[in-house]
Tab-separated table of C-alpha atoms in Angstrom:
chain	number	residue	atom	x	y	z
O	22	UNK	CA	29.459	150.675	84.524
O	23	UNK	CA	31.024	147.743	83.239
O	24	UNK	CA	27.864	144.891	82.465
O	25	UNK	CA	28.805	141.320	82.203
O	26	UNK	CA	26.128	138.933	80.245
O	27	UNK	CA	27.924	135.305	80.532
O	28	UNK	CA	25.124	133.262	78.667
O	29	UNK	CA	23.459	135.453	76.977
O	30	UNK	CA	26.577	137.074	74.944
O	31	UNK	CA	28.355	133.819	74.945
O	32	UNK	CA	25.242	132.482	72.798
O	33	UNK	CA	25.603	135.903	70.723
O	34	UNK	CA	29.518	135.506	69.953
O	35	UNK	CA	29.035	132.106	68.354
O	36	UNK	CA	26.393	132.564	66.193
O	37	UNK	CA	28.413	134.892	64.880
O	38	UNK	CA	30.913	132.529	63.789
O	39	UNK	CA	28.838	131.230	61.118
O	40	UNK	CA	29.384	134.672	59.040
O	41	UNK	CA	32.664	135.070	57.127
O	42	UNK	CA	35.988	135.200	59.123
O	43	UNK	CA	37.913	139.094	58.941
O	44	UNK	CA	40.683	136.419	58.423
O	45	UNK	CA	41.888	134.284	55.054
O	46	UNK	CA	44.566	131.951	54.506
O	47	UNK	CA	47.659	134.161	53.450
O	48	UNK	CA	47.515	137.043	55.960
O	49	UNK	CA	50.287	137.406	57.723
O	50	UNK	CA	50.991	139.997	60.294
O	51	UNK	CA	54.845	140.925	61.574
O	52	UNK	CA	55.230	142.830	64.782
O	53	UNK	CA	57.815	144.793	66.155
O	54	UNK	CA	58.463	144.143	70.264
O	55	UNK	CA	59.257	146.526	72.402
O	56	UNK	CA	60.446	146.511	75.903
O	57	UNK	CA	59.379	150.025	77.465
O	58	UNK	CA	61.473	152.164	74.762
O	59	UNK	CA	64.184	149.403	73.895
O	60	UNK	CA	63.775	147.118	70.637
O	61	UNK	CA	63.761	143.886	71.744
O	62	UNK	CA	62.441	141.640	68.809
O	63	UNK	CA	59.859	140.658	66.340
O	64	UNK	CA	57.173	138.571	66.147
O	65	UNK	CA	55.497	136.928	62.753
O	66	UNK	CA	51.642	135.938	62.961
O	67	UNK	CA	50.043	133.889	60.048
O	68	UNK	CA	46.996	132.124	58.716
O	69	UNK	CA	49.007	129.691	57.117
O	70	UNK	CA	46.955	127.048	55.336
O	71	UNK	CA	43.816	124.407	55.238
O	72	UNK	CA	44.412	121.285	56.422
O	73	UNK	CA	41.977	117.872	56.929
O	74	UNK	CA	42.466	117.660	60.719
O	75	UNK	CA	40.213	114.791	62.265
O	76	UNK	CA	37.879	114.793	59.217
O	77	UNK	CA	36.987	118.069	59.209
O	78	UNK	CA	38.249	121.192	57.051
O	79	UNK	CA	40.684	122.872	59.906
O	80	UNK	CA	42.454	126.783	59.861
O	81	UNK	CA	46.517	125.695	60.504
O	82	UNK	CA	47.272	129.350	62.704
O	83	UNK	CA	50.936	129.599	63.425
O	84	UNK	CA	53.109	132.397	65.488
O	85	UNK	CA	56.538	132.632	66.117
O	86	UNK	CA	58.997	135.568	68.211
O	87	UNK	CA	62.087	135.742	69.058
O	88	UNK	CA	64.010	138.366	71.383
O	89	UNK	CA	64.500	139.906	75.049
O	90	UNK	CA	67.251	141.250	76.671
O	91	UNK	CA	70.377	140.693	76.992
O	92	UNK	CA	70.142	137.256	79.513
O	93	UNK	CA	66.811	136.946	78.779
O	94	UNK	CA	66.774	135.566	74.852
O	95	UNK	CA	63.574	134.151	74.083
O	96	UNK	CA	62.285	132.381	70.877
O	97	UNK	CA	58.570	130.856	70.805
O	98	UNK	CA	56.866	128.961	68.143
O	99	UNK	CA	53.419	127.891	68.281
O	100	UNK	CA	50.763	126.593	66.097
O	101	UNK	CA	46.752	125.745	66.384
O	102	UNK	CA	44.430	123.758	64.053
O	103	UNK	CA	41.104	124.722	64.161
O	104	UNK	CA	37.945	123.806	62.897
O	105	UNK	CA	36.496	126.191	60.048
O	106	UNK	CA	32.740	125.630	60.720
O	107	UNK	CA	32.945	125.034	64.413
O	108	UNK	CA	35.927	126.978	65.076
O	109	UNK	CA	37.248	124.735	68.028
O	110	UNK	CA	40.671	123.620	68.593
O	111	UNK	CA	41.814	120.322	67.425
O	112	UNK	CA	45.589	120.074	67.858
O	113	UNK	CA	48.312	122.519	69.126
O	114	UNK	CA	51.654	122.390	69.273
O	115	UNK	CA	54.018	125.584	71.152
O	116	UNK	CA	57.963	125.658	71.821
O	117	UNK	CA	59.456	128.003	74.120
O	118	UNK	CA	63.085	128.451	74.243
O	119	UNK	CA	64.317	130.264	77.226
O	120	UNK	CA	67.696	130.818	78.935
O	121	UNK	CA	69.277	127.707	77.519
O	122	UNK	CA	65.946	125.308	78.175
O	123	UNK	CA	63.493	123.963	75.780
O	124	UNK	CA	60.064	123.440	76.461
O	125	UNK	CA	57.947	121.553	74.239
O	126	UNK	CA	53.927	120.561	74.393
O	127	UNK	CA	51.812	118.397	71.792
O	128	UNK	CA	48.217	118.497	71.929
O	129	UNK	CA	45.921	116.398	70.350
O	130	UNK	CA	41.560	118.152	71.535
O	131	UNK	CA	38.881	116.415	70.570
O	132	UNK	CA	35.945	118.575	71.290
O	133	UNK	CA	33.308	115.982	69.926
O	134	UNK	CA	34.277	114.057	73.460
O	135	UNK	CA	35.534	117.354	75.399
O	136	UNK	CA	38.708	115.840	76.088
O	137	UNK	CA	42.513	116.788	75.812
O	138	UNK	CA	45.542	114.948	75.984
O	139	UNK	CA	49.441	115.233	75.955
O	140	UNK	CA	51.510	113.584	73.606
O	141	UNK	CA	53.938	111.678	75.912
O	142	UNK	CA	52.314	111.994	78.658
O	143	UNK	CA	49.853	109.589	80.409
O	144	UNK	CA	46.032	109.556	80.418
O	145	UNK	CA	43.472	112.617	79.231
O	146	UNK	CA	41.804	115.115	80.619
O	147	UNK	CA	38.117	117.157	80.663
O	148	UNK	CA	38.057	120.465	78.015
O	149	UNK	CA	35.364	122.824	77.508
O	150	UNK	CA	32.797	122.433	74.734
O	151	UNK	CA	34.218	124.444	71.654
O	152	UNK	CA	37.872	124.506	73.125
O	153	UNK	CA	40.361	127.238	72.169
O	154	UNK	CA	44.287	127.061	72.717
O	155	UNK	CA	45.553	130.471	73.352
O	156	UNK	CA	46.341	131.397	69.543
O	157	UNK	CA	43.236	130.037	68.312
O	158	UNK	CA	41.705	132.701	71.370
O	159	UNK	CA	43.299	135.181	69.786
O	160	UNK	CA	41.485	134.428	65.943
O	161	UNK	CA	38.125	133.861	68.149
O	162	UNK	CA	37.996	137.614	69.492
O	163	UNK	CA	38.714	138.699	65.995
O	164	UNK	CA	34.932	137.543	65.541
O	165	UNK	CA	33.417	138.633	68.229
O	166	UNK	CA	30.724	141.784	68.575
O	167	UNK	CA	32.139	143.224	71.115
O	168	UNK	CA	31.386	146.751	72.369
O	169	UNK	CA	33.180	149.429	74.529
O	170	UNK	CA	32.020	148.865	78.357
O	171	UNK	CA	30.951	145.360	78.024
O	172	UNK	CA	32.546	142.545	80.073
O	173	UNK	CA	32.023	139.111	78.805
O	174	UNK	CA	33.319	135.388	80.704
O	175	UNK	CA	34.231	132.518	78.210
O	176	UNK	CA	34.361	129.140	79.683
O	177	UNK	CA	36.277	127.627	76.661
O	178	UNK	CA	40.293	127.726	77.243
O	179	UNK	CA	41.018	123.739	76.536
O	180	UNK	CA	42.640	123.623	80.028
O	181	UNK	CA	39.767	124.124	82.094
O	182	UNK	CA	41.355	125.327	85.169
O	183	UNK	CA	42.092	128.652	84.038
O	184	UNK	CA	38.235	129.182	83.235
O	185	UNK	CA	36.732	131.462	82.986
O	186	UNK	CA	38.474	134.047	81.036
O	187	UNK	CA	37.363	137.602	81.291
O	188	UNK	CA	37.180	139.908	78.213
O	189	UNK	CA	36.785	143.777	79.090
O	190	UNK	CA	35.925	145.942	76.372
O	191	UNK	CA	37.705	149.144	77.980
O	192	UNK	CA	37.790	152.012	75.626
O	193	UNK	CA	38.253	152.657	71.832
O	194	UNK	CA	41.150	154.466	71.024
O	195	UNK	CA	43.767	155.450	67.918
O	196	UNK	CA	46.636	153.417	67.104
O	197	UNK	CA	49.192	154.110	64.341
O	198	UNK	CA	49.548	151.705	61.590
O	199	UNK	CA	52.233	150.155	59.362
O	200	UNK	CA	51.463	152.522	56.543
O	201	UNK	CA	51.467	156.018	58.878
O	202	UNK	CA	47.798	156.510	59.326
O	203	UNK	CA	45.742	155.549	62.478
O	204	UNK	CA	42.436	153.200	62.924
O	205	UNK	CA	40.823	153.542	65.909
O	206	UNK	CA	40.727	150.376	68.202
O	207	UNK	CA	38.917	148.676	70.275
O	208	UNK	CA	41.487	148.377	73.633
O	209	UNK	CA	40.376	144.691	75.608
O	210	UNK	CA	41.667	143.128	78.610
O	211	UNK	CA	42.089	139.497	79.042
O	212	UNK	CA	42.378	138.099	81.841
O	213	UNK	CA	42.834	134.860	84.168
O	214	UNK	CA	44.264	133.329	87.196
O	215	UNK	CA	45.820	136.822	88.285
O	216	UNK	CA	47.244	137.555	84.665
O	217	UNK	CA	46.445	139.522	82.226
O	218	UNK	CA	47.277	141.114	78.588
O	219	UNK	CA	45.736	144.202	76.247
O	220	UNK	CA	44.953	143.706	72.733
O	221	UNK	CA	43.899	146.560	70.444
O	222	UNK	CA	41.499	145.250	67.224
O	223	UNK	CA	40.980	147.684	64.665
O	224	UNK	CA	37.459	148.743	64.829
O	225	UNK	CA	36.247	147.397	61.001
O	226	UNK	CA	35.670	144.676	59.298
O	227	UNK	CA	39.325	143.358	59.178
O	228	UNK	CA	39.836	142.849	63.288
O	229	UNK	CA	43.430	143.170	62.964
O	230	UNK	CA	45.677	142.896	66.366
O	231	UNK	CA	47.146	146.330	65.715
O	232	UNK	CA	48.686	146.313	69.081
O	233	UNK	CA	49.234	143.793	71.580
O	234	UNK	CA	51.228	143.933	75.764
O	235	UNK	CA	52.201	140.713	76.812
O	236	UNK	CA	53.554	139.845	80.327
O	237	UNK	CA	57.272	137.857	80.085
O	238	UNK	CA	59.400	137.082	82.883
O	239	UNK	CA	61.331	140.402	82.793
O	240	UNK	CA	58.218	142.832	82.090
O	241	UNK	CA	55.280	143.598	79.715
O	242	UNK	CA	56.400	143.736	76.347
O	243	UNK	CA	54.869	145.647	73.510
O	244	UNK	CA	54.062	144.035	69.991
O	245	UNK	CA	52.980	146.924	67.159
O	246	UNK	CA	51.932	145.873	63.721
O	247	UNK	CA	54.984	146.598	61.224
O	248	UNK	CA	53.864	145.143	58.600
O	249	UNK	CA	51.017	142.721	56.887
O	250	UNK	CA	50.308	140.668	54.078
O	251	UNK	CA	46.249	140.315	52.982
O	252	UNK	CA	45.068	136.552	51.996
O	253	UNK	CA	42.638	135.402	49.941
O	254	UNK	CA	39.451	135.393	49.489
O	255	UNK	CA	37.133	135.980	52.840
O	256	UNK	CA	35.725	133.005	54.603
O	257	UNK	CA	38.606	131.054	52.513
C-alpha cells in the first residue's frame, strides 16, 4: 500500500534542507537521449555558479538538450536561481526551440511576497510559499528522504495551478552507470495535471539523476547518465 502524509512529510523534507546539499557548484552531469532504441540527442545538466540574486546567496542551475527526430528537432535551454538557505526559486529563464518556433519565458519569483511575474507581460500572479520552477524541482528531490512505497503531495510548483504535484516512491532498482558498474536507485513518479515523468536517484549520499523518461510531443524519451563532472566542496 502506497501511504501519502501531505503535512506531515512536507514538514520532514524541508527541514532537511538545512543539512548539506548531495550537490556543489561544478557538477555537471551529460546525458545521452534515447528515443525507444534510436539515439536521438544529449542533454548537459550543471550546477553552474553562486550568484547574489535579490540579496540573498542564490544556486544559478542551468540545463540544456538538443535532438529528436528527423521533423521533430528540438533544442531547450533553461536556467533557475535559487536560494541556498531557503532553497526557493527566485528567477528562471527556459527557451524551447521547436519545428522552426521559438519560445521564450522570463521569470522574476519573489517568495518573500508569494508572487510571480512575466517579463513582458502584464500584471503578477499568486505562487506557493517556497516556490520551485521545474529544474530547481528537480535539485529539491535530490534532498529529500524519500522511501520506497511512500507517496508524498508538494504544493510548491511557482505556477500554482498545476498543484499539487505527486511524488511516488515506486521501487528501488539497478541502473548502469557511466563508468560500467550499477547503483541501485530509487525509481519516482512525478506527476500533475494528467502528466507524468520517472526519475531514478542513486540511492547514497550523492542523489544523482542516473536515469530520467520525459514525455515530448513524439513520445517518452530516455535520458541515461554518460558522463559527470564532481564540484566542490559539499554545501558549497
Amino acid at each position: 500500500m502506497v501511504l501519502v502524509s501531505p503535512i506531515i512529510v512536507h514538514a520532514a523534507l524541508l527541514a532537511r534542507l538545512a543539512a548539506p546539499y548531495p550537490f556543489t557548484v561544478g557538477e555537471t552531469l551529460r546525458y545521452d537521449a534515447k528515443l525507444g532504441y534510436f539515439p536521438v540527442g544529449q542533454a548537459v545538466v550543471t550546477v553552474s555558479r553562486v550568484a547574489r540574486e535579490q540579496g540573498t546567496d542564490a544556486f544559478v542551475f542551468s540545463a540544456t538538450g538538443e535532438g529528436g527526430p528527423p521533423g521533430w528537432r528540438v533544442r531547450y535551454d533553461a536556467t533557475s536561481w535559487v536560494g541556498k538557505g531557503r532553497f526557493a526559486s527566485l528567477r528562471f529563464r527556459q527557451r524551447l526551440e521547436q519545428r522552426g518556433r521559438v519560445e521564450e519565458h522570463r521569470y522574476l519569483i519573489v517568495p518573500d511576497s508569494a508572487r510571480y511575474r512575466e517579463e513582458g507581460v502584464a500584471g503578477d500572479w499568486a505562487a506557493p510559499q517556497n516556490p520551485l520552477d521545474e529544474l530547481a524541482f528537480l535539485y529539491y528531490l535530490r534532498t529529500a528522504p524519500l522511501q520506497v512505497g511512500r507517496a508524498y503531495s508538494l504544493d510548491r510548483y511557482f505556477k500554482t495551478g498545476y498543484n499539487p504535484i505527486q511524488v511516488t516512491v515506486e521501487a528501488r532498482e539497478p541502473v548502469p552507470m557511466p563508468d560500467g558498474s550499477q547503483s541501485p536507485c530509487l525509481v519516482l513518479r512525478v506527476s500533475t495535471r494528467g502528466t507524468a515523468m520517472r526519475v531514478w536517484l542513486t540511492d547514497d549520499q550523492r542523489r544523482l539523476p542516473a536515469q530520467m523518461e520525459l514525455p515530448l510531443p513524439f513520445g517518452n524519451v530516455t535520458l541515461t547518465l554518460a558522463g559527470q563532472q564532481a564540484g566542490g566542496a559539499a554545501g558549497q
